[in-house]
Amino acid sequence: MRVGLFIPCYINQLYPQVAIATLELLEKLNVDVYYPSTQTCCGQPLGNSGYEEDSKGACQLFVENFKEYDCIVGPSGSCIYHVKKHFDILEQTPDVVKVRNNAYELCEFIVKVLGKTDLGASFPHKVGLHKSCHGLRGLHLGSCSERMDPHFSTEEDLLNNVKGLELMKLNREDECCGFGGTFSVFEEAISVKMGKDKIQDHLNSGVEVITGADHSCLMHLEGLINRDNKPLRVMHIAEILNSTI
């Protein structure tokens, strides 16, 4: 199986350690990984802001970059959701359909495609999991508190098998952090309040490290944590799963 590694633009520019951890993790799992060097943004920021027509070029380039691979894997539920759900603005050629059907968020790929949950990682810390809206309610990576479905979570399946890691129970475990891409720009006050509420929930639950599968949410929380000097660290789940502390 040939896998195309998709690194979202904001991770490429701001969090290269997440990209490196993702690559190393996939290689440890004996995945045949390729990185198309001409890849760019998936087009989500334009689409989310109401400029879908202007995003078509970025979307089409994504398809051209990844159409030859059996699977496309990225460390961002939000960007993968955009590829799977919003590429309907393109003509549905066989290449577009193939890319949309075979795009996976990293944890989803490891658990559902590779069938693995114990990756041999160790991380002796109290960890709080932030479940992003796109990952949870868009890609269905876990059960939602507003539904009566049996509990499940691909991220928890992986974290619960990390040696020494204590996954802390939150009071409002699947509530939005308030980031929402451009929502945080145009509705700053609401976004900040929601983010601070999430951070306090983690603090009240004894969390040392906040993690998740969407670094855009984590970026929002990290900014608020740093401004208020809160005693919390933020790490993408790929960094924890790649740890052998």
JSON list of N, CA and C in Angstrom, two decimals, residues 6 8-9 39-45 58-59 62:
[
{"chain": "A", "resi": 6, "resn": "PHE", "atom": "N", "xyz": [0.05, 13.84, 3.69]},
{"chain": "A", "resi": 6, "resn": "PHE", "atom": "CA", "xyz": [-0.45, 15.21, 3.53]},
{"chain": "A", "resi": 6, "resn": "PHE", "atom": "C", "xyz": [-0.12, 15.99, 4.81]},
{"chain": "A", "resi": 8, "resn": "PRO", "atom": "N", "xyz": [-0.70, 19.56, 6.41]},
{"chain": "A", "resi": 8, "resn": "PRO", "atom": "CA", "xyz": [-1.42, 20.82, 6.25]},
{"chain": "A", "resi": 8, "resn": "PRO", "atom": "C", "xyz": [-0.48, 22.03, 6.30]},
{"chain": "A", "resi": 9, "resn": "CYS", "atom": "N", "xyz": [-0.88, 23.10, 5.63]},
{"chain": "A", "resi": 9, "resn": "CYS", "atom": "CA", "xyz": [0.01, 24.27, 5.48]},
{"chain": "A", "resi": 9, "resn": "CYS", "atom": "C", "xyz": [0.41, 24.87, 6.82]},
{"chain": "A", "resi": 39, "resn": "GLN", "atom": "N", "xyz": [2.71, 19.79, -2.89]},
{"chain": "A", "resi": 39, "resn": "GLN", "atom": "CA", "xyz": [1.44, 19.96, -2.17]},
{"chain": "A", "resi": 39, "resn": "GLN", "atom": "C", "xyz": [1.39, 21.33, -1.49]},
{"chain": "A", "resi": 40, "resn": "THR", "atom": "N", "xyz": [0.17, 21.86, -1.39]},
{"chain": "A", "resi": 40, "resn": "THR", "atom": "CA", "xyz": [-0.05, 23.15, -0.73]},
{"chain": "A", "resi": 40, "resn": "THR", "atom": "C", "xyz": [-1.26, 23.00, 0.19]},
{"chain": "A", "resi": 41, "resn": "CYS", "atom": "N", "xyz": [-1.87, 24.11, 0.56]},
{"chain": "A", "resi": 41, "resn": "CYS", "atom": "CA", "xyz": [-3.08, 24.12, 1.38]},
{"chain": "A", "resi": 41, "resn": "CYS", "atom": "C", "xyz": [-4.20, 23.35, 0.67]},
{"chain": "A", "resi": 42, "resn": "CYS", "atom": "N", "xyz": [-5.07, 22.69, 1.46]},
{"chain": "A", "resi": 42, "resn": "CYS", "atom": "CA", "xyz": [-6.19, 21.94, 0.90]},
{"chain": "A", "resi": 42, "resn": "CYS", "atom": "C", "xyz": [-7.32, 22.84, 0.43]},
{"chain": "A", "resi": 43, "resn": "GLY", "atom": "N", "xyz": [-7.25, 24.13, 0.77]},
{"chain": "A", "resi": 43, "resn": "GLY", "atom": "CA", "xyz": [-8.29, 25.07, 0.34]},
{"chain": "A", "resi": 43, "resn": "GLY", "atom": "C", "xyz": [-9.32, 25.39, 1.40]},
{"chain": "A", "resi": 44, "resn": "GLN", "atom": "N", "xyz": [-9.17, 24.79, 2.59]},
{"chain": "A", "resi": 44, "resn": "GLN", "atom": "CA", "xyz": [-10.20, 24.96, 3.61]},
{"chain": "A", "resi": 44, "resn": "GLN", "atom": "C", "xyz": [-10.42, 26.42, 4.04]},
{"chain": "A", "resi": 45, "resn": "PRO", "atom": "N", "xyz": [-9.37, 27.22, 4.29]},
{"chain": "A", "resi": 45, "resn": "PRO", "atom": "CA", "xyz": [-9.61, 28.60, 4.76]},
{"chain": "A", "resi": 45, "resn": "PRO", "atom": "C", "xyz": [-10.50, 29.40, 3.81]},
{"chain": "A", "resi": 58, "resn": "ALA", "atom": "N", "xyz": [-6.79, 25.26, -5.40]},
{"chain": "A", "resi": 58, "resn": "ALA", "atom": "CA", "xyz": [-6.08, 24.53, -4.34]},
{"chain": "A", "resi": 58, "resn": "ALA", "atom": "C", "xyz": [-6.62, 23.11, -4.22]},
{"chain": "A", "resi": 59, "resn": "CYS", "atom": "N", "xyz": [-7.94, 22.97, -4.33]},
{"chain": "A", "resi": 59, "resn": "CYS", "atom": "CA", "xyz": [-8.56, 21.64, -4.23]},
{"chain": "A", "resi": 59, "resn": "CYS", "atom": "C", "xyz": [-8.11, 20.74, -5.38]},
{"chain": "A", "resi": 62, "resn": "PHE", "atom": "N", "xyz": [-4.60, 19.59, -4.97]},
{"chain": "A", "resi": 62, "resn": "PHE", "atom": "CA", "xyz": [-4.53, 18.51, -3.98]},
{"chain": "A", "resi": 62, "resn": "PHE", "atom": "C", "xyz": [-4.79, 17.16, -4.67]}
]
